[in-house]
Coordinates of C-alpha atoms in Angstrom, one line a residue:
Chain X
M1 CA -15.5 19.6 32.9
T2 CA -13.8 17.3 30.5
T3 CA -10.8 15.3 31.6
R4 CA -7.6 16.3 29.8
R5 CA -5.3 13.5 28.7
R6 CA -1.9 13.4 27.2
Y7 CA -1.3 11.1 24.2
A8 CA 1.9 9.8 22.5
L9 CA 1.7 9.4 18.7
T10 CA 4.0 7.7 16.2
L11 CA 3.8 9.6 13.0
E12 CA 4.5 8.9 9.4
Y13 CA 4.7 11.7 6.9
D14 CA 5.9 12.7 3.4
G15 CA 8.0 15.8 3.9
A16 CA 7.6 17.1 0.4
P17 CA 4.6 19.4 0.8
F18 CA 5.6 20.8 4.2
V19 CA 7.9 23.6 5.5
G20 CA 9.0 21.0 8.0
W21 CA 7.7 19.8 11.4
Q22 CA 7.5 23.2 13.0
R23 CA 4.9 25.9 12.4
Q24 CA 6.1 28.7 10.2
D25 CA 4.6 31.7 8.5
N26 CA 5.7 30.8 5.0
G27 CA 3.7 27.5 4.6
L28 CA 2.0 24.5 5.9
S29 CA 3.9 22.5 8.6
V30 CA 3.3 18.9 9.9
Q31 CA 2.7 20.4 13.3
Q32 CA -0.1 22.6 12.0
V33 CA -1.8 19.8 10.2
L34 CA -1.7 17.6 13.3
E35 CA -2.8 20.4 15.7
E36 CA -5.7 21.4 13.5
A37 CA -6.8 17.8 13.3
A38 CA -6.5 17.5 17.1
A39 CA -8.6 20.6 17.6
R40 CA -11.6 18.5 16.6
L41 CA -11.0 16.5 19.7
N42 CA -10.2 19.5 21.9
N43 CA -13.3 21.7 21.8
G44 CA -12.1 23.3 18.6
V45 CA -8.9 24.6 20.1
P46 CA -5.6 23.4 18.5
P47 CA -3.5 21.9 21.3
L48 CA 0.3 22.2 21.2
A49 CA 2.1 19.2 19.6
V50 CA 5.7 18.6 20.7
A51 CA 7.8 16.3 18.6
A52 CA 10.9 14.2 19.3
G53 CA 12.7 15.9 16.5
R54 CA 12.0 19.0 14.4
T55 CA 12.5 17.7 10.9
D56 CA 13.3 20.2 8.1
A57 CA 11.3 21.0 5.0
G58 CA 11.3 18.0 2.7
V59 CA 12.5 15.5 5.3
H60 CA 10.3 12.5 5.7
A61 CA 9.3 10.5 8.8
E62 CA 8.4 6.8 9.3
G63 CA 8.7 7.0 13.1
Q64 CA 8.5 10.5 14.4
V65 CA 7.1 10.6 17.9
A66 CA 4.9 13.5 19.2
E67 CA 2.8 14.3 22.3
I68 CA -0.4 16.2 22.4
E69 CA -2.8 17.0 25.3
I70 CA -6.5 17.0 24.5
A71 CA -9.7 17.5 26.4
A72 CA -11.7 14.6 25.1
G73 CA -12.5 12.6 28.2
E74 CA -10.9 9.2 28.5
L75 CA -10.8 8.5 24.7
P76 CA -8.9 5.2 24.1
P77 CA -5.7 5.9 22.1
E78 CA -6.9 3.9 19.1
R79 CA -9.9 6.2 18.8
V80 CA -7.6 9.2 19.0
R81 CA -5.4 7.7 16.3
E82 CA -8.3 7.0 14.0
A83 CA -9.9 10.4 14.5
L84 CA -6.6 12.1 13.7
N85 CA -6.2 10.0 10.6
F86 CA -9.6 11.1 9.5
H87 CA -9.1 14.8 10.1
T88 CA -5.5 15.1 8.8
R89 CA -6.8 14.0 5.4
P90 CA -5.9 14.5 2.6
H91 CA -2.4 15.6 3.9
P92 CA 0.3 12.9 3.8
V93 CA 0.5 12.7 7.6
S94 CA -0.7 9.5 9.4
A95 CA -0.7 8.5 13.1
V96 CA 0.6 4.9 12.9
R97 CA 0.5 4.2 16.6
A98 CA -1.0 5.9 19.7
A99 CA -0.7 5.5 23.4
V100 CA -1.6 7.3 26.6
A101 CA 1.6 9.2 27.5
P102 CA 3.2 7.7 30.6
E103 CA 3.5 10.0 33.7
G104 CA 6.5 12.2 33.4
W105 CA 7.2 11.1 29.8
S106 CA 8.3 13.6 27.2
A107 CA 8.3 12.9 23.5
R108 CA 11.4 15.1 23.1
F109 CA 13.3 15.0 26.4
S110 CA 12.8 11.3 27.3
A111 CA 14.2 10.1 24.0
V112 CA 17.3 8.1 24.5
R113 CA 18.0 7.1 20.8
R114 CA 17.0 8.6 17.5
G115 CA 17.4 6.8 14.1
Y116 CA 17.7 8.3 10.6
R117 CA 18.0 6.7 7.2
Y118 CA 19.5 8.6 4.3
R119 CA 18.8 7.1 0.8
I120 CA 21.0 7.8 -2.2
L121 CA 20.0 6.6 -5.7
N122 CA 23.4 5.9 -7.2
R123 CA 23.1 5.5 -11.0
R124 CA 23.2 7.5 -14.2
A125 CA 19.4 7.6 -14.9
R126 CA 17.3 10.0 -12.9
P127 CA 14.7 8.6 -10.5
A128 CA 11.2 8.0 -11.6
L129 CA 9.6 6.0 -8.8
D130 CA 11.7 7.6 -6.0
I131 CA 11.5 11.3 -7.0
G132 CA 11.5 13.3 -3.8
R133 CA 12.7 10.3 -1.7
V134 CA 16.3 10.0 -2.7
W135 CA 19.4 12.1 -3.4
H136 CA 20.4 11.3 -7.0
V137 CA 24.2 10.9 -7.3
Q138 CA 25.3 9.9 -10.7
G139 CA 29.0 9.1 -10.1
R140 CA 29.7 5.7 -8.7
L141 CA 30.1 5.7 -4.9
D142 CA 32.7 3.5 -3.2
T143 CA 30.5 2.5 -0.2
E144 CA 33.3 0.5 1.5
A145 CA 35.4 3.7 1.7
M146 CA 32.4 5.6 2.9
H147 CA 31.7 3.1 5.6
A148 CA 35.3 3.0 6.7
A149 CA 35.4 6.8 6.9
A150 CA 32.1 6.8 8.9
Q151 CA 33.5 4.5 11.6
A152 CA 36.1 7.0 12.5
L153 CA 33.4 9.5 13.5
L154 CA 31.7 7.2 16.1
G155 CA 31.7 8.1 19.7
R156 CA 31.5 11.4 21.7
H157 CA 32.9 14.4 19.9
D158 CA 32.4 18.1 19.2
F159 CA 30.5 18.0 15.9
S160 CA 30.8 21.7 15.2
A161 CA 32.1 20.9 11.7
F162 CA 28.8 19.1 10.8
R163 CA 26.4 21.6 12.4
A164 CA 24.2 24.1 10.6
A165 CA 24.9 27.8 11.2
S166 CA 21.3 28.1 12.4
C167 CA 21.7 25.3 15.0
Q168 CA 20.4 26.4 18.4
A169 CA 21.8 23.7 20.6
K170 CA 23.9 25.0 23.5
T171 CA 26.8 22.6 22.8
A172 CA 28.0 20.7 19.8
E173 CA 29.0 17.7 21.8
R174 CA 27.1 14.6 20.7
T175 CA 27.6 10.9 20.8
L176 CA 27.3 9.2 17.5
D177 CA 26.4 5.5 18.1
R178 CA 26.0 4.2 14.5
L179 CA 26.9 5.5 11.1
D180 CA 26.7 2.6 8.5
V181 CA 26.9 2.9 4.8
S182 CA 25.7 0.0 2.7
R183 CA 24.6 -0.7 -0.9
L184 CA 21.7 -2.6 -2.2
G185 CA 21.8 -2.6 -6.0
D186 CA 21.7 1.0 -7.2
E187 CA 20.7 2.3 -3.7
V188 CA 23.2 3.5 -1.1
V189 CA 21.8 3.7 2.4
V190 CA 23.3 5.6 5.3
T191 CA 22.0 4.7 8.7
A192 CA 22.6 7.1 11.6
E193 CA 21.8 6.6 15.3
A194 CA 22.5 8.8 18.3
R195 CA 20.7 10.0 21.5
S196 CA 20.3 13.4 19.7
F197 CA 21.6 15.1 16.6
L198 CA 22.6 18.7 15.8
H199 CA 20.7 20.6 13.1
H200 CA 21.7 19.3 9.7
Q201 CA 24.2 16.9 11.3
V202 CA 23.0 13.8 9.3
R203 CA 22.8 15.7 6.0
N204 CA 26.3 17.2 6.6
L205 CA 27.7 13.8 7.4
V206 CA 26.2 12.3 4.3
G207 CA 27.5 15.1 2.1
T208 CA 31.0 14.7 3.5
L209 CA 31.0 10.9 3.1
A210 CA 29.8 11.3 -0.5
M211 CA 33.0 13.2 -1.2
V212 CA 34.9 10.1 0.0
G213 CA 32.6 7.8 -2.0
L214 CA 33.3 9.8 -5.2
G215 CA 37.0 9.5 -4.6
R216 CA 37.5 13.3 -4.3
R217 CA 38.8 12.9 -0.7
G218 CA 40.4 10.0 1.1
P219 CA 38.6 7.9 3.8
E220 CA 40.6 9.7 6.5
W221 CA 39.3 13.1 5.5
P222 CA 35.9 13.2 7.4
R223 CA 37.7 12.5 10.7
R224 CA 40.1 15.4 9.9
V225 CA 37.1 17.6 9.2
L226 CA 35.5 16.5 12.6
D227 CA 38.8 17.4 14.4
G228 CA 39.0 20.7 12.7
R229 CA 35.5 21.8 14.0
D230 CA 35.1 24.1 11.1
R231 CA 31.8 23.8 9.2
T232 CA 33.3 25.5 6.1
R233 CA 35.7 22.5 5.6
A234 CA 33.1 19.8 5.4
G235 CA 31.2 18.6 2.3
Q236 CA 27.9 20.0 1.1
T237 CA 24.7 19.5 3.1
A238 CA 23.0 16.5 1.4
P239 CA 19.5 17.4 0.1
A240 CA 16.6 17.0 2.6
E241 CA 14.5 14.7 0.4
G242 CA 16.8 11.7 0.9
L243 CA 16.4 11.8 4.7
C244 CA 13.8 9.9 6.8
F245 CA 13.4 10.0 10.6
V246 CA 12.9 6.3 11.2
F247 CA 12.6 5.8 15.0
V248 CA 12.8 7.2 18.5
R249 CA 13.5 5.0 21.5
Y250 CA 12.6 5.6 25.2
N251 CA 13.7 4.0 28.4
V252 CA 10.0 3.9 29.3
E253 CA 8.2 3.1 26.1
P254 CA 4.5 4.2 25.8
E255 CA 2.2 1.2 25.5
W256 CA 1.5 1.6 21.8
T257 CA -1.7 0.4 20.1
Chain L
M1 CA 20.7 8.9 -45.4
T2 CA 20.9 8.2 -41.7
T3 CA 21.3 4.7 -40.4
R4 CA 18.2 3.3 -38.5
R5 CA 19.0 1.3 -35.4
R6 CA 16.8 -0.6 -33.0
Y7 CA 17.4 -0.1 -29.2
A8 CA 16.2 -2.0 -26.2
L9 CA 15.4 0.1 -23.1
T10 CA 14.7 -0.9 -19.5
L11 CA 12.2 1.6 -18.1
E12 CA 11.2 2.7 -14.6
Y13 CA 8.0 4.7 -14.2
D14 CA 5.4 5.9 -11.7
G15 CA 2.0 4.8 -13.0
A16 CA 0.0 7.4 -11.2
P17 CA -0.1 10.2 -13.7
F18 CA -0.6 7.9 -16.8
V19 CA -3.6 6.2 -18.5
G20 CA -1.2 3.2 -18.7
W21 CA 1.5 2.1 -21.0
Q22 CA -0.5 2.3 -24.2
R23 CA -1.5 5.4 -26.1
Q24 CA -5.2 6.4 -25.5
D25 CA -7.3 9.3 -26.4
N26 CA -8.3 10.1 -22.8
G27 CA -4.9 11.1 -21.3
L28 CA -1.2 10.8 -21.3
S29 CA 0.4 7.4 -21.6
V30 CA 4.0 6.2 -20.9
Q31 CA 4.2 5.2 -24.6
Q32 CA 3.4 8.7 -25.7
V33 CA 6.0 10.3 -23.3
L34 CA 8.6 7.9 -24.6
E35 CA 7.8 8.2 -28.3
E36 CA 7.7 12.0 -28.1
A37 CA 11.1 12.1 -26.4
A38 CA 12.5 9.7 -29.0
A39 CA 11.2 11.9 -31.8
R40 CA 14.0 14.3 -30.9
L41 CA 16.4 11.6 -32.0
N42 CA 14.3 10.6 -35.0
N43 CA 14.1 13.7 -37.2
G44 CA 11.1 14.9 -35.2
V45 CA 9.0 11.9 -36.0
P46 CA 7.8 9.8 -33.0
P47 CA 8.9 6.2 -33.6
L48 CA 6.7 3.3 -32.4
A49 CA 7.7 1.9 -29.0
V50 CA 6.7 -1.7 -28.2
A51 CA 6.8 -2.9 -24.6
A52 CA 7.1 -6.3 -23.0
G53 CA 3.9 -5.7 -21.1
R54 CA 1.1 -3.2 -21.5
T55 CA 0.6 -2.0 -17.9
D56 CA -2.7 -0.5 -16.9
A57 CA -3.4 3.0 -15.6
G58 CA -1.8 3.4 -12.1
V59 CA 0.5 0.4 -12.4
H60 CA 4.2 1.1 -11.8
A61 CA 7.3 -0.3 -13.4
E62 CA 10.8 -0.8 -12.2
G63 CA 11.9 -3.1 -15.1
Q64 CA 9.6 -2.7 -18.1
V65 CA 11.4 -3.4 -21.3
A66 CA 10.7 -1.6 -24.6
E67 CA 12.1 -1.4 -28.0
I68 CA 12.3 1.5 -30.3
E69 CA 13.8 2.1 -33.8
I70 CA 15.4 5.5 -34.4
A71 CA 17.2 7.2 -37.3
A72 CA 20.1 8.7 -35.4
G73 CA 23.1 7.1 -36.9
E74 CA 25.2 4.8 -34.7
L75 CA 24.4 6.5 -31.5
P76 CA 25.8 4.5 -28.5
P77 CA 23.0 3.2 -26.3
E78 CA 24.1 5.2 -23.3
R79 CA 23.7 8.4 -25.3
V80 CA 20.2 7.3 -26.4
R81 CA 19.4 6.6 -22.7
E82 CA 20.7 10.0 -21.6
A83 CA 18.9 11.9 -24.4
L84 CA 15.6 10.1 -23.6
N85 CA 16.0 10.9 -19.9
F86 CA 16.5 14.5 -20.8
H87 CA 13.5 14.8 -23.1
T88 CA 11.1 12.8 -21.0
R89 CA 11.4 15.4 -18.2
P90 CA 9.5 16.2 -16.0
H91 CA 7.5 13.1 -16.4
P92 CA 8.2 10.2 -14.0
V93 CA 9.6 8.0 -16.7
S94 CA 13.3 7.0 -16.7
A95 CA 15.3 4.8 -19.0
V96 CA 17.5 2.9 -16.6
R97 CA 19.4 0.8 -19.1
A98 CA 19.8 0.7 -22.8
A99 CA 21.3 -1.6 -25.4
V100 CA 21.4 -2.1 -29.1
A101 CA 18.6 -4.6 -29.8
P102 CA 19.9 -8.0 -30.8
E103 CA 19.1 -9.3 -34.3
G104 CA 15.7 -10.9 -34.2
W105 CA 15.0 -9.9 -30.6
S106 CA 11.6 -8.6 -29.7
A107 CA 10.9 -6.9 -26.4
R108 CA 7.5 -8.5 -26.3
F109 CA 7.7 -11.8 -28.1
S110 CA 11.2 -12.9 -27.0
A111 CA 10.3 -12.5 -23.3
V112 CA 10.5 -15.8 -21.4
R113 CA 9.7 -14.6 -17.9
R114 CA 7.9 -11.6 -16.5
G115 CA 7.9 -10.7 -12.8
Y116 CA 5.5 -8.5 -10.8
R117 CA 5.4 -7.3 -7.2
Y118 CA 2.2 -6.4 -5.5
R119 CA 2.5 -4.4 -2.2
I120 CA -0.2 -4.3 0.4
L121 CA 0.0 -2.0 3.4
N122 CA -1.6 -4.1 6.1
R123 CA -2.3 -1.9 9.1
R124 CA -5.1 0.3 10.6
A125 CA -3.5 3.7 9.7
R126 CA -3.8 5.0 6.2
P127 CA -0.5 5.3 4.2
A128 CA 1.4 8.6 4.2
L129 CA 4.7 7.8 2.6
D130 CA 3.4 5.1 0.3
I131 CA 0.2 6.8 -1.0
G132 CA -0.4 5.5 -4.5
R133 CA 2.2 2.7 -4.1
V134 CA 0.3 0.2 -2.0
W135 CA -3.2 -1.3 -1.5
H136 CA -4.3 -0.3 2.0
V137 CA -6.0 -3.3 3.7
Q138 CA -6.9 -2.6 7.3
G139 CA -7.9 -6.1 8.5
R140 CA -5.0 -8.4 9.5
L141 CA -4.0 -10.7 6.7
D142 CA -2.9 -14.3 7.5
T143 CA 0.0 -14.4 5.0
E144 CA 0.7 -18.1 5.7
A145 CA -2.8 -19.0 4.6
M146 CA -2.4 -16.8 1.5
H147 CA 0.9 -18.3 0.6
A148 CA -0.5 -21.9 1.0
A149 CA -3.5 -21.0 -1.2
A150 CA -1.2 -19.5 -3.8
Q151 CA 0.9 -22.7 -4.1
A152 CA -2.1 -24.6 -5.3
L153 CA -2.3 -22.3 -8.3
L154 CA 1.1 -22.9 -9.7
G155 CA 1.7 -24.7 -13.0
R156 CA -0.1 -24.7 -16.3
H157 CA -3.9 -24.0 -16.1
D158 CA -6.8 -22.3 -17.8
F159 CA -6.8 -19.0 -15.8
S160 CA -10.2 -17.8 -17.2
A161 CA -11.4 -17.2 -13.6
F162 CA -8.6 -14.6 -13.1
R163 CA -8.9 -12.9 -16.5
A164 CA -10.4 -9.5 -17.2
A165 CA -13.5 -9.3 -19.4
S166 CA -11.4 -7.1 -21.7
C167 CA -8.6 -9.6 -22.1
Q168 CA -7.6 -10.0 -25.7
A169 CA -5.5 -13.1 -25.4
K170 CA -6.5 -16.0 -27.7
T171 CA -6.3 -18.6 -24.9
A172 CA -6.5 -18.4 -21.1
E173 CA -3.9 -21.1 -20.7
R174 CA -0.9 -19.8 -18.8
T175 CA 1.9 -21.3 -16.7
L176 CA 2.3 -19.7 -13.3
D177 CA 5.8 -20.3 -12.1
R178 CA 5.9 -18.4 -8.8
L179 CA 3.3 -16.8 -6.5
D180 CA 4.8 -16.1 -3.1
V181 CA 3.2 -14.2 -0.3
S182 CA 5.4 -12.8 2.5
R183 CA 5.2 -10.3 5.2
L184 CA 7.8 -7.7 6.3
G185 CA 6.4 -5.8 9.3
D186 CA 3.2 -4.0 8.1
E187 CA 3.8 -4.8 4.5
V188 CA 2.6 -7.9 2.7
V189 CA 4.2 -8.6 -0.7
V190 CA 3.0 -10.9 -3.4
T191 CA 5.6 -11.9 -6.0
A192 CA 4.3 -13.3 -9.2
E193 CA 6.3 -14.8 -12.1
A194 CA 5.3 -16.4 -15.4
R195 CA 6.2 -16.4 -19.0
S196 CA 3.2 -14.2 -19.6
F197 CA 0.1 -13.1 -17.8
L198 CA -3.5 -12.4 -18.8
H199 CA -5.0 -9.0 -18.5
H200 CA -5.6 -8.3 -14.7
Q201 CA -4.4 -11.7 -13.8
V202 CA -2.0 -10.6 -11.0
R203 CA -4.5 -8.2 -9.6
N204 CA -7.3 -10.8 -9.6
L205 CA -5.1 -13.3 -8.0
V206 CA -4.2 -10.8 -5.2
G207 CA -7.8 -9.9 -4.7
T208 CA -8.7 -13.5 -4.3
L209 CA -5.8 -14.3 -2.0
A210 CA -6.8 -11.4 0.2
M211 CA -10.2 -13.0 0.9
V212 CA -8.2 -16.0 2.3
G213 CA -5.9 -13.7 4.2
L214 CA -8.9 -12.0 5.8
G215 CA -10.4 -15.4 6.8
R216 CA -13.5 -14.9 4.7
R217 CA -12.6 -18.0 2.6
G218 CA -10.5 -21.0 3.3
P219 CA -7.1 -21.6 1.7
E220 CA -8.5 -24.2 -0.7
W221 CA -11.0 -21.7 -2.2
P222 CA -8.7 -20.0 -4.8
R223 CA -8.0 -23.4 -6.4
R224 CA -11.7 -24.1 -6.6
V225 CA -12.1 -20.7 -8.2
L226 CA -9.4 -21.6 -10.7
D227 CA -11.0 -25.0 -11.5
G228 CA -14.4 -23.3 -11.9
R229 CA -13.0 -21.0 -14.7
D230 CA -15.7 -18.5 -13.8
R231 CA -14.5 -14.9 -13.3
T232 CA -17.6 -13.9 -11.3
R233 CA -16.6 -16.4 -8.6
A234 CA -13.2 -14.9 -7.9
G235 CA -12.3 -12.0 -5.5
Q236 CA -12.2 -8.4 -6.4
T237 CA -9.5 -7.0 -8.7
A238 CA -6.9 -5.5 -6.4
P239 CA -6.3 -1.8 -7.1
A240 CA -3.7 -0.9 -9.7
E241 CA -1.5 1.2 -7.5
G242 CA -0.1 -1.7 -5.5
L243 CA 1.3 -3.4 -8.6
C244 CA 4.8 -3.0 -10.1
F245 CA 6.2 -4.6 -13.2
V246 CA 9.6 -5.6 -11.8
F247 CA 11.5 -7.5 -14.6
V248 CA 11.5 -9.2 -17.9
R249 CA 13.9 -12.0 -18.8
Y250 CA 15.1 -13.1 -22.3
N251 CA 17.0 -16.1 -23.5
V252 CA 19.2 -13.8 -25.4
E253 CA 19.6 -10.8 -23.1
P254 CA 20.5 -7.4 -24.7
E255 CA 24.0 -6.2 -23.7
W256 CA 22.7 -3.5 -21.3
T257 CA 24.7 -0.5 -20.4

């Protein structure tokens, strides 16, 4: 009988070719690519992979974290990482780090902080190098107004106004720890951090802040939307392709290699 | 009779789908995409586009500069830029800036400084998000040794050792003004600046510095290679996909919009 062992993985992926993290009938998911690669280390049976966050179709990841249990003896984590990176080819999914999962650790439920980056290409000309990686906004964005508006959303609130209709969370109460808007040349970056987010929360926040950046609404408006708790009053959901899941933090961090 | 006018363009493109800047029989070039788009503004006739640098197949550009003469009356440069960005679709070529070309100005011959960036992804795991944008080097690179070695190559020299066999330049004398190697996390970036470069010069320099970074050669080796003027003694030509043509500078800069 082979020993079963649970591994933690840090994943990088290009969201473009996938229906999202989660398995679905209508196309290939990151989860399926990972599980089918892991089957090669699990007597041919795809094990269940659980992720810290279920990213939507088109959303990228630099630092998604997942856990997977396989029956491959006491395989060192770097060998698991290398085997997965061999078998996930040619899909744009790469295990960047691996570790033996700590006792009692859950990729999803032990996470204490999640970080996202949203990239906006803010210029007249359409993107060439960053197609599929940015939201292209042609009108000039006032990032100082966006940043000021964002600061009024920090803290613990009912984020119903920024939640997808499909969101399955029991409560819309969340604590937003960071929402920064900055510009580097033609690129505007929104950085969002919280223990957890509602479905579409970051994209709805970005779409709402963009209305402020374009001068169509004042910097006090996003806070009024928040207080109204009415999704229909917020801005559009910013496109998936600008979003990247950057990191997950744990109180007990796996010993990554 | 329609007035002919010469325009300067700053171009961004993804090198992956192209045979390079220059028109060739064996596939689509950036030049062809641009000239065919410009034909729509030139009575259906593709005008000649001349670039500051003829990038190779797979090499990207953020700041290539080209000039083109079209018979479209006194069309403002921003209208030329927008029309080109409409007609180059869906190819990953975008005119980021445009200007009326100054009297006597040449995109190629008036350039006084050219800048390139070479990106190396230096980690075990293969790239997922940066496929086609980086050279993947698995062994740990000592970037301080690389940077030190690079500094010994600055100044005016005969760069025959770093020149492609196919290079058509009359002389191999060039003045290398900047060759910096720095690390940001898993990414190693080489920044190269000169008035002009020989064919494959940046990629040959990077391939040679990588030998130092991997510890296979000492930091004094690239200078010895330079002094030997023998291409067969240098390191490999680093892959095209890590290279990006970042900027071109002129003494008389076009009035970009």
